[in-house]
PDB file of C-alpha atoms in Angstrom:
ATOM      1  CA  MET C  27     120.603 157.150 108.839  1.00  0.00           C
ATOM      2  CA  TYR C  28     120.155 153.672 110.316  1.00  0.00           C
ATOM      3  CA  VAL C  29     117.114 154.777 112.323  1.00  0.00           C
ATOM      4  CA  LYS C  30     114.833 154.900 109.270  1.00  0.00           C
ATOM      5  CA  SER C  31     116.016 151.458 108.179  1.00  0.00           C
ATOM      6  CA  ILE C  32     115.356 150.012 111.650  1.00  0.00           C
ATOM      7  CA  ILE C  33     111.879 151.569 111.765  1.00  0.00           C
ATOM      8  CA  ALA C  34     111.115 150.176 108.299  1.00  0.00           C
ATOM      9  CA  LEU C  35     112.249 146.687 109.347  1.00  0.00           C
ATOM     10  CA  VAL C  36     110.119 146.867 112.503  1.00  0.00           C
ATOM     11  CA  LEU C  37     107.043 147.912 110.514  1.00  0.00           C
ATOM     12  CA  VAL C  38     107.529 145.113 107.986  1.00  0.00           C
ATOM     13  CA  ALA C  39     108.094 142.551 110.753  1.00  0.00           C
ATOM     14  CA  PHE C  40     104.942 143.805 112.510  1.00  0.00           C
ATOM     15  CA  LEU C  41     102.843 143.489 109.348  1.00  0.00           C
ATOM     16  CA  VAL C  42     104.161 140.018 108.533  1.00  0.00           C
ATOM     17  CA  GLY C  43     103.722 138.874 112.152  1.00  0.00           C
ATOM     18  CA  GLY C  44     100.176 140.194 112.251  1.00  0.00           C
ATOM     19  CA  PHE C  45      99.356 138.492 108.940  1.00  0.00           C
ATOM     20  CA  ILE C  46     100.678 135.131 110.170  1.00  0.00           C
ATOM     21  CA  PHE C  47      98.868 135.614 113.504  1.00  0.00           C
ATOM     22  CA  LEU C  48      95.558 136.178 111.701  1.00  0.00           C
ATOM     23  CA  LYS C  49      96.162 133.126 109.491  1.00  0.00           C
ATOM     24  CA  ILE C  50      96.774 130.879 112.526  1.00  0.00           C
ATOM     25  CA  LYS C  51      93.875 132.443 114.454  1.00  0.00           C
ATOM     26  CA  ASP C  52      91.527 131.886 111.500  1.00  0.00           C
ATOM     27  CA  LYS C  53      92.696 128.276 111.146  1.00  0.00           C
ATOM     28  CA  ASN C  54      91.943 127.559 114.821  1.00  0.00           C
ATOM     29  CA  LYS C  55      88.330 128.705 114.419  1.00  0.00           C
TER      30      LYS C  55
END
């Protein structure tokens, strides 16, 4: 079942990307 692994990786990447995006956005304020 590679599908579940791919979905998990996508979710983690999304969370990490969003966290970094907020950090950069907050720094630019």
